[in-house]
Amino acid sequence: MENQEENQIESFDSAAGESVGQAEEPVNPPEPGTPESAGERRGFIKFLCAFIGTLISAVPFGAGVWSYFDPLAKRNKGGGDGFVMVTTLDAIPADGSPAKFSVVADKVDAWNRFSNVSIGAVYLRLVDGVPKALHTVCPHLGCFVDYRPGNKDFFCPCHNSNFKLDGSLAVGVSPRRMDPLDIQIRNKTEVWVKFQNFQPGHSDRVPV
Amino acid sequence: MMKSLLDWIDHRTGIRQLTKSALFENIPGGSRWRYVWGSTLTFTIFVQFVTGVFLWMGYSASSGDAWESVNYIQNEMIGGWLLRGIHHWTAQFMPVLLLLHLMQVVIDGAYKAPREVNYWFGVLLLLLVLALSLTGYLLPWDQKGFWATKVATNLINLVPFIGPEMQKLVIGGTEYGHHTLTRFFALHAGVLPGMLVLLIVGHIYLFRRHGITPAEPVAKRDAYFWPDQVFKDTVACLAVMVAVLGFVLWVHGAHLGSPADPSEPFSAARPDWYFLFLFQFLKLPFFGEGNEVWGAIYIPGMAVGLICLMPFIGRWKLGHVFNIGIIFVFLGGAGALTYLAKQEDVAGPNSARYLKAVLDDARDGLRVTALAMARGIESTALSLLKDDPKTQGARLFAQHCASCHRYGGHDGLAVELAKAGTLDELGNRTGLTSRFFSGDAVHPDWLARKSGTQDEWQTVRSLLQAKAEGPFDVIASAKPEEAPEAPDLKGFATRQWIRDLLDPDKFISPRYFGGTAHKDGDMYKKFLNRKVRKYDAAERKMLDAIAVALSAQAKLPSQAAVDQAGAALIRQGIKYLQDDIGCIDCHAFGEPDPDAVGPDLTGYGSRQWTIDFVKNPEHKKFYPENNDRMPAFGVKKILTDKEVGLIADWLRVDYFEPPAAGPGH
Ligand code: HEM
Ligand code: FES
């Protein structure tokens, strides 16, 4: 390595005129060769340069990358049991067709905490008088799934996944059925849904 | 393997040649420490670019989000304080490095032909970095940046002919707001850095073209840039980085004041320290009355012009010496002005106002950060602060009530400083040393008002003597004057406060009614003086139970637990109040009493009672005939309902207090 560099200096010298352009000629040019001991010392200095240089350049990157990874360390701030009141039994169509309901809840968005804002939507449908809930977000890549009253099915407009009324996949690229959500009836008529989002694209359902 | 890869790349890019010419630059006379400044500047600019881009990922340039996002970076984002701290403190070092670089260039005559153009590039770079600092100062949208930048941009108004239009363009409208931030941010993170890169490339290209100018005399042999000079440069950069990190760790990031508030004056609006000399320059008497434009634009412009002309001046025989002289004159002048500016702030005739603003800002900043972290921000941090009784109640009390009342001997604003640990934290947040906060209640406004109890003065004075420095020496040695003219409301409606109120001596002391007409009223004359003074032990116990019962009427959050535990005693107390001691002979209790001459004791000290009282002390429930000077704040519309509520909540210590100690630590 050392030798090679010395060679490079040699070749550099010959090319000096070109690369430095009109730089003034050195008055008393550096010695071409260096004695052994000086060479060792310089080797160490070169090492230190590289070492310190890398170290101090890494500091701003380190701080940046550290804070960039902040989202990975963020705890889930949602309080309570996760159930949100969505509507009442009377508002769900009696004929068993699904209807879309907004989920209104408190939401933390970085530094903001909004109360009573829409955080998503669910499809609710009565099956023998019992409400069932499906997430409106496609498990494939997260588009909003439409209900098609004519076809009596769900249809995702992004990559044409087709789901049956119970949420199971009819045809399409979605890796899993539409995500069912837990549901509770409170005070006789209130419909509470445990609203949560799941990772898209996987065949198993993992909450984000 | 590695070699063939390098060969492959080299073949297509000529990278080896480039590195070689970069590293094997000839340095006449060998490496020297005095050549390091250019490299440290390049390094700091690199640091600013890297940290700036990462900050950008968390920063939101709008007037409702800027402070909030910076606060989030500083206090909630993991490592955010470090990132922001590095950006902030590196920016603090850059003016120093720029100055050193300029001095080295001028002293060594490195501006002389053929390097004039490169020298001008350097001057432009200097101005660009200062412009980056100026625009960056506004971005956190705190009181300090907001007001200081306002002053700075108002100077644009002075530009002849097109001033007002220019100002509108710079701030994006007639008012400060979203577009001021979006414009400043685009300048700060886009336009100026872009120009900076171009200029640096040109600067370094020209520098390489002409080579370094040796500092005379050239004693040693020439050497290549690599490795000796590189080593010196690297060590200098390391020193800068260590110093920056030192500051970052010391204050845990960088100071963030309270959010910008156009409605709240800020007597500590100052530019960052390296602009202070310009700020002070403008205060010189001859720049008054229409002459500001000279101090703000013409003369600084001429100074920059002179610096640009130095290469030509340097050609004359004595020109070079003149140039060096000029640099030192500028330096000395700027130094002196900076000193004067600082001195005026801490010891000048208005220093109390300045320090009060600094403290208010720090206290509000701490509070709003704590609130934001504990509760989140529903709309903006400013509204969070404006709805907060703890800070706003105290402020309103100081403004409207403290001319007669006291709060623990002072005007209500000194309280929070007394908490252990707060002083250090304030010191950290403000970047001021502890000498500004020595003492457990050193509130400049309070000191300036010269009120306070003897005991507190004693404490302050001894603390000051221990420190024996700072502007407080003078103020603190003054005697407290202006005895209070109304009760001290610290601990209002607590058990102890009512116990003391029912003590005849305390009742007529300045702490309660000594400064009012009530010291000669029936309560004292017919009850406390005539009866209570002669009470035996049993009667005293009854009176104490009454104090407890009356205090329970207030439903103070701080006494919720003891009130619940003492329910039996409270029931007793109410019985004494009604029957045995007979307070209801003069006061109403439980039901309206048209014959009552003293204030209604039903719900005494409760939120509603307090609000009603402040709104109208002359109401028939309170002092219809014998109200002594207290204004009817609500009836006369001196205070809004909301403001009265804030004062009541503050007096009753009825506000949210986050559980954890402090933010960000
Ligand atoms: C020489 C270059 C630069 C200087 C001297 C500089 C200076 C400053 C200063 C003084 C602040 C205020 C810091 C504070 O007290 O909070 C600031 C903030 C900021 N800067 Fe820079 N800056 C530079 C380059 C950059 C670049 C290149 C970017 C992005 C591409 C950037 C992005 C930011 C952001 C996002 C903020 C707001 C965050 C905060 O205030 O903490 N800066 N800068
Ligand atoms: S997102 Fe629904 S099918 Fe792709």
PDB file of C-alpha atoms in Angstrom, chain B residues 235-420:
ATOM      1  CA  VAL B 235      -7.839  17.889  14.318  1.00  0.00           C
ATOM      2  CA  ALA B 236      -9.306  21.390  14.081  1.00  0.00           C
ATOM      3  CA  CYS B 237     -12.611  19.963  12.844  1.00  0.00           C
ATOM      4  CA  LEU B 238     -12.551  17.493  15.705  1.00  0.00           C
ATOM      5  CA  ALA B 239     -12.059  20.355  18.141  1.00  0.00           C
ATOM      6  CA  VAL B 240     -15.042  22.171  16.651  1.00  0.00           C
ATOM      7  CA  MET B 241     -17.178  19.052  16.863  1.00  0.00           C
ATOM      8  CA  VAL B 242     -16.172  18.388  20.445  1.00  0.00           C
ATOM      9  CA  ALA B 243     -17.002  21.952  21.399  1.00  0.00           C
ATOM     10  CA  VAL B 244     -20.367  21.752  19.638  1.00  0.00           C
ATOM     11  CA  LEU B 245     -21.218  18.460  21.336  1.00  0.00           C
ATOM     12  CA  GLY B 246     -20.151  19.945  24.639  1.00  0.00           C
ATOM     13  CA  PHE B 247     -22.741  22.682  24.320  1.00  0.00           C
ATOM     14  CA  VAL B 248     -25.357  20.274  23.009  1.00  0.00           C
ATOM     15  CA  LEU B 249     -24.946  17.979  25.987  1.00  0.00           C
ATOM     16  CA  TRP B 250     -24.744  20.873  28.396  1.00  0.00           C
ATOM     17  CA  VAL B 251     -28.156  22.274  27.530  1.00  0.00           C
ATOM     18  CA  HIS B 252     -29.600  19.024  26.209  1.00  0.00           C
ATOM     19  CA  GLY B 253     -30.152  20.285  22.685  1.00  0.00           C
ATOM     20  CA  ALA B 254     -30.936  23.905  22.142  1.00  0.00           C
ATOM     21  CA  HIS B 255     -33.100  26.472  23.818  1.00  0.00           C
ATOM     22  CA  LEU B 256     -36.688  26.753  22.683  1.00  0.00           C
ATOM     23  CA  GLY B 257     -38.665  29.682  24.090  1.00  0.00           C
ATOM     24  CA  SER B 258     -42.396  30.005  24.373  1.00  0.00           C
ATOM     25  CA  PRO B 259     -44.423  30.074  21.163  1.00  0.00           C
ATOM     26  CA  ALA B 260     -44.610  33.312  19.187  1.00  0.00           C
ATOM     27  CA  ASP B 261     -47.416  35.526  20.438  1.00  0.00           C
ATOM     28  CA  PRO B 262     -48.173  38.728  18.560  1.00  0.00           C
ATOM     29  CA  SER B 263     -50.264  39.909  21.513  1.00  0.00           C
ATOM     30  CA  GLU B 264     -47.625  39.488  24.166  1.00  0.00           C
ATOM     31  CA  PRO B 265     -44.831  42.055  24.269  1.00  0.00           C
ATOM     32  CA  PHE B 266     -41.380  40.650  24.449  1.00  0.00           C
ATOM     33  CA  SER B 267     -38.813  43.007  25.864  1.00  0.00           C
ATOM     34  CA  ALA B 268     -36.006  40.583  25.178  1.00  0.00           C
ATOM     35  CA  ALA B 269     -36.277  40.621  21.401  1.00  0.00           C
ATOM     36  CA  ARG B 270     -32.665  40.363  20.410  1.00  0.00           C
ATOM     37  CA  PRO B 271     -30.933  38.949  17.352  1.00  0.00           C
ATOM     38  CA  ASP B 272     -28.493  36.137  17.882  1.00  0.00           C
ATOM     39  CA  TRP B 273     -25.310  37.289  19.588  1.00  0.00           C
ATOM     40  CA  TYR B 274     -23.227  37.759  16.445  1.00  0.00           C
ATOM     41  CA  PHE B 275     -25.714  40.319  15.145  1.00  0.00           C
ATOM     42  CA  LEU B 276     -25.885  42.172  18.438  1.00  0.00           C
ATOM     43  CA  PHE B 277     -23.252  44.673  17.364  1.00  0.00           C
ATOM     44  CA  LEU B 278     -25.419  45.773  14.452  1.00  0.00           C
ATOM     45  CA  PHE B 279     -28.401  45.948  16.747  1.00  0.00           C
ATOM     46  CA  GLN B 280     -26.482  48.121  19.173  1.00  0.00           C
ATOM     47  CA  PHE B 281     -24.960  50.187  16.382  1.00  0.00           C
ATOM     48  CA  LEU B 282     -28.444  51.191  15.379  1.00  0.00           C
ATOM     49  CA  LYS B 283     -29.121  52.402  18.893  1.00  0.00           C
ATOM     50  CA  LEU B 284     -26.350  54.988  18.681  1.00  0.00           C
ATOM     51  CA  PRO B 285     -27.932  58.412  19.088  1.00  0.00           C
ATOM     52  CA  PHE B 286     -27.167  59.782  15.641  1.00  0.00           C
ATOM     53  CA  PHE B 287     -29.223  57.107  13.924  1.00  0.00           C
ATOM     54  CA  GLY B 288     -32.460  58.437  15.369  1.00  0.00           C
ATOM     55  CA  GLU B 289     -35.118  60.397  13.532  1.00  0.00           C
ATOM     56  CA  GLY B 290     -34.936  59.248   9.959  1.00  0.00           C
ATOM     57  CA  ASN B 291     -31.248  58.480  10.042  1.00  0.00           C
ATOM     58  CA  GLU B 292     -31.733  54.777  10.789  1.00  0.00           C
ATOM     59  CA  VAL B 293     -31.149  53.917   7.203  1.00  0.00           C
ATOM     60  CA  TRP B 294     -27.550  54.990   7.663  1.00  0.00           C
ATOM     61  CA  GLY B 295     -27.009  52.727  10.609  1.00  0.00           C
ATOM     62  CA  ALA B 296     -28.965  49.836   9.193  1.00  0.00           C
ATOM     63  CA  ILE B 297     -28.056  49.849   5.541  1.00  0.00           C
ATOM     64  CA  TYR B 298     -25.596  52.447   4.267  1.00  0.00           C
ATOM     65  CA  ILE B 299     -22.805  52.144   6.797  1.00  0.00           C
ATOM     66  CA  PRO B 300     -22.885  48.328   7.083  1.00  0.00           C
ATOM     67  CA  GLY B 301     -23.060  48.262   3.281  1.00  0.00           C
ATOM     68  CA  MET B 302     -20.035  50.506   3.064  1.00  0.00           C
ATOM     69  CA  ALA B 303     -18.166  48.348   5.526  1.00  0.00           C
ATOM     70  CA  VAL B 304     -18.799  45.294   3.366  1.00  0.00           C
ATOM     71  CA  GLY B 305     -17.795  47.346   0.344  1.00  0.00           C
ATOM     72  CA  LEU B 306     -14.562  48.293   2.022  1.00  0.00           C
ATOM     73  CA  ILE B 307     -13.843  44.669   2.821  1.00  0.00           C
ATOM     74  CA  CYS B 308     -14.424  43.857  -0.841  1.00  0.00           C
ATOM     75  CA  LEU B 309     -12.029  46.587  -1.939  1.00  0.00           C
ATOM     76  CA  MET B 310      -9.202  45.345   0.238  1.00  0.00           C
ATOM     77  CA  PRO B 311      -7.415  43.505  -2.600  1.00  0.00           C
ATOM     78  CA  PHE B 312      -7.007  46.822  -4.416  1.00  0.00           C
ATOM     79  CA  ILE B 313      -6.152  48.827  -1.336  1.00  0.00           C
ATOM     80  CA  GLY B 314      -3.602  46.144  -0.533  1.00  0.00           C
ATOM     81  CA  ARG B 315      -1.628  47.004  -3.660  1.00  0.00           C
ATOM     82  CA  TRP B 316      -0.463  50.290  -2.249  1.00  0.00           C
ATOM     83  CA  LYS B 317       2.565  50.358  -0.134  1.00  0.00           C
ATOM     84  CA  LEU B 318       0.810  50.855   3.154  1.00  0.00           C
ATOM     85  CA  GLY B 319      -2.492  49.494   1.924  1.00  0.00           C
ATOM     86  CA  HIS B 320      -1.960  46.070   3.360  1.00  0.00           C
ATOM     87  CA  VAL B 321      -1.177  47.484   6.766  1.00  0.00           C
ATOM     88  CA  PHE B 322      -4.252  49.679   6.434  1.00  0.00           C
ATOM     89  CA  ASN B 323      -6.376  46.637   5.664  1.00  0.00           C
ATOM     90  CA  ILE B 324      -5.155  44.781   8.678  1.00  0.00           C
ATOM     91  CA  GLY B 325      -5.793  47.878  10.734  1.00  0.00           C
ATOM     92  CA  ILE B 326      -9.331  48.138   9.388  1.00  0.00           C
ATOM     93  CA  ILE B 327     -10.064  44.522  10.264  1.00  0.00           C
ATOM     94  CA  PHE B 328      -8.978  45.128  13.813  1.00  0.00           C
ATOM     95  CA  VAL B 329     -10.921  48.373  14.007  1.00  0.00           C
ATOM     96  CA  PHE B 330     -14.048  46.543  12.834  1.00  0.00           C
ATOM     97  CA  LEU B 331     -13.379  43.744  15.240  1.00  0.00           C
ATOM     98  CA  GLY B 332     -12.782  46.097  18.134  1.00  0.00           C
ATOM     99  CA  GLY B 333     -15.846  48.153  17.264  1.00  0.00           C
ATOM    100  CA  ALA B 334     -18.078  45.104  16.950  1.00  0.00           C
ATOM    101  CA  GLY B 335     -16.671  43.693  20.163  1.00  0.00           C
ATOM    102  CA  ALA B 336     -17.292  46.905  22.047  1.00  0.00           C
ATOM    103  CA  LEU B 337     -20.822  47.229  20.683  1.00  0.00           C
ATOM    104  CA  THR B 338     -21.583  43.633  21.572  1.00  0.00           C
ATOM    105  CA  TYR B 339     -20.321  44.228  25.075  1.00  0.00           C
ATOM    106  CA  LEU B 340     -22.423  47.361  25.374  1.00  0.00           C
ATOM    107  CA  ALA B 341     -25.495  45.537  24.149  1.00  0.00           C
ATOM    108  CA  LYS B 342     -25.052  42.764  26.684  1.00  0.00           C
ATOM    109  CA  GLN B 343     -24.269  45.221  29.432  1.00  0.00           C
ATOM    110  CA  GLU B 344     -27.326  47.284  28.689  1.00  0.00           C
ATOM    111  CA  ASP B 345     -29.481  44.189  28.915  1.00  0.00           C
ATOM    112  CA  VAL B 346     -28.262  42.996  32.269  1.00  0.00           C
ATOM    113  CA  ALA B 347     -27.370  46.245  34.001  1.00  0.00           C
ATOM    114  CA  GLY B 348     -28.935  49.065  32.029  1.00  0.00           C
ATOM    115  CA  PRO B 349     -31.936  51.115  33.101  1.00  0.00           C
ATOM    116  CA  ASN B 350     -34.296  48.703  31.366  1.00  0.00           C
ATOM    117  CA  SER B 351     -32.586  45.518  32.382  1.00  0.00           C
ATOM    118  CA  ALA B 352     -35.372  44.517  34.745  1.00  0.00           C
ATOM    119  CA  ARG B 353     -37.785  44.518  31.835  1.00  0.00           C
ATOM    120  CA  TYR B 354     -35.351  42.565  29.727  1.00  0.00           C
ATOM    121  CA  LEU B 355     -34.745  39.945  32.382  1.00  0.00           C
ATOM    122  CA  LYS B 356     -38.423  39.710  33.168  1.00  0.00           C
ATOM    123  CA  ALA B 357     -39.130  38.977  29.525  1.00  0.00           C
ATOM    124  CA  VAL B 358     -36.414  36.334  29.467  1.00  0.00           C
ATOM    125  CA  LEU B 359     -37.834  34.692  32.564  1.00  0.00           C
ATOM    126  CA  ASP B 360     -41.457  34.900  31.480  1.00  0.00           C
ATOM    127  CA  ASP B 361     -40.477  33.392  28.184  1.00  0.00           C
ATOM    128  CA  ALA B 362     -38.559  30.577  29.800  1.00  0.00           C
ATOM    129  CA  ARG B 363     -41.328  29.840  32.276  1.00  0.00           C
ATOM    130  CA  ASP B 364     -44.039  29.850  29.641  1.00  0.00           C
ATOM    131  CA  GLY B 365     -41.878  27.737  27.372  1.00  0.00           C
ATOM    132  CA  LEU B 366     -41.346  25.110  30.055  1.00  0.00           C
ATOM    133  CA  ARG B 367     -45.010  25.082  30.914  1.00  0.00           C
ATOM    134  CA  VAL B 368     -46.315  24.808  27.386  1.00  0.00           C
ATOM    135  CA  THR B 369     -43.819  22.067  26.610  1.00  0.00           C
ATOM    136  CA  ALA B 370     -44.999  20.143  29.644  1.00  0.00           C
ATOM    137  CA  LEU B 371     -48.648  20.645  28.683  1.00  0.00           C
ATOM    138  CA  ALA B 372     -48.026  19.666  25.077  1.00  0.00           C
ATOM    139  CA  MET B 373     -46.267  16.501  26.130  1.00  0.00           C
ATOM    140  CA  ALA B 374     -48.866  15.475  28.636  1.00  0.00           C
ATOM    141  CA  ARG B 375     -52.007  16.383  26.735  1.00  0.00           C
ATOM    142  CA  GLY B 376     -51.121  16.911  23.110  1.00  0.00           C
ATOM    143  CA  ILE B 377     -51.954  20.084  21.251  1.00  0.00           C
ATOM    144  CA  GLU B 378     -55.534  20.422  20.145  1.00  0.00           C
ATOM    145  CA  SER B 379     -55.117  23.537  18.040  1.00  0.00           C
ATOM    146  CA  THR B 380     -51.866  25.399  18.655  1.00  0.00           C
ATOM    147  CA  ALA B 381     -49.346  25.560  21.435  1.00  0.00           C
ATOM    148  CA  LEU B 382     -50.143  29.216  21.859  1.00  0.00           C
ATOM    149  CA  SER B 383     -53.804  28.518  22.615  1.00  0.00           C
ATOM    150  CA  LEU B 384     -52.721  25.790  25.001  1.00  0.00           C
ATOM    151  CA  LEU B 385     -50.729  28.421  26.816  1.00  0.00           C
ATOM    152  CA  LYS B 386     -53.458  31.046  26.659  1.00  0.00           C
ATOM    153  CA  ASP B 387     -55.913  28.673  28.315  1.00  0.00           C
ATOM    154  CA  ASP B 388     -53.544  27.714  31.069  1.00  0.00           C
ATOM    155  CA  PRO B 389     -54.419  29.152  34.497  1.00  0.00           C
ATOM    156  CA  LYS B 390     -51.024  28.453  35.939  1.00  0.00           C
ATOM    157  CA  THR B 391     -49.195  30.899  33.695  1.00  0.00           C
ATOM    158  CA  GLN B 392     -51.993  33.204  32.563  1.00  0.00           C
ATOM    159  CA  GLY B 393     -53.648  33.472  35.975  1.00  0.00           C
ATOM    160  CA  ALA B 394     -50.371  34.587  37.494  1.00  0.00           C
ATOM    161  CA  ARG B 395     -49.830  37.073  34.713  1.00  0.00           C
ATOM    162  CA  LEU B 396     -53.317  38.542  35.071  1.00  0.00           C
ATOM    163  CA  PHE B 397     -52.927  38.711  38.831  1.00  0.00           C
ATOM    164  CA  ALA B 398     -49.671  40.602  38.457  1.00  0.00           C
ATOM    165  CA  GLN B 399     -51.267  43.034  36.074  1.00  0.00           C
ATOM    166  CA  HIS B 400     -54.641  43.624  37.689  1.00  0.00           C
ATOM    167  CA  CYS B 401     -54.476  42.548  41.317  1.00  0.00           C
ATOM    168  CA  ALA B 402     -50.913  42.948  42.527  1.00  0.00           C
ATOM    169  CA  SER B 403     -51.164  46.700  42.812  1.00  0.00           C
ATOM    170  CA  CYS B 404     -53.034  46.033  46.080  1.00  0.00           C
ATOM    171  CA  HIS B 405     -52.796  42.303  46.761  1.00  0.00           C
ATOM    172  CA  ARG B 406     -49.740  40.144  47.124  1.00  0.00           C
ATOM    173  CA  TYR B 407     -49.126  36.507  46.461  1.00  0.00           C
ATOM    174  CA  GLY B 408     -46.614  35.090  48.908  1.00  0.00           C
ATOM    175  CA  GLY B 409     -45.232  38.590  49.247  1.00  0.00           C
ATOM    176  CA  HIS B 410     -44.756  39.191  45.546  1.00  0.00           C
ATOM    177  CA  ASP B 411     -46.814  39.834  42.466  1.00  0.00           C
ATOM    178  CA  GLY B 412     -47.609  36.248  41.594  1.00  0.00           C
ATOM    179  CA  LEU B 413     -44.990  35.764  38.963  1.00  0.00           C
ATOM    180  CA  ALA B 414     -42.047  34.779  41.105  1.00  0.00           C
ATOM    181  CA  VAL B 415     -43.614  31.646  42.499  1.00  0.00           C
ATOM    182  CA  GLU B 416     -42.557  29.028  40.132  1.00  0.00           C
ATOM    183  CA  LEU B 417     -38.923  29.913  40.306  1.00  0.00           C
ATOM    184  CA  ALA B 418     -38.903  28.794  43.888  1.00  0.00           C
ATOM    185  CA  LYS B 419     -39.259  25.157  42.971  1.00  0.00           C
ATOM    186  CA  ALA B 420     -36.099  23.206  43.360  1.00  0.00           C
TER     187      ALA B 420
END
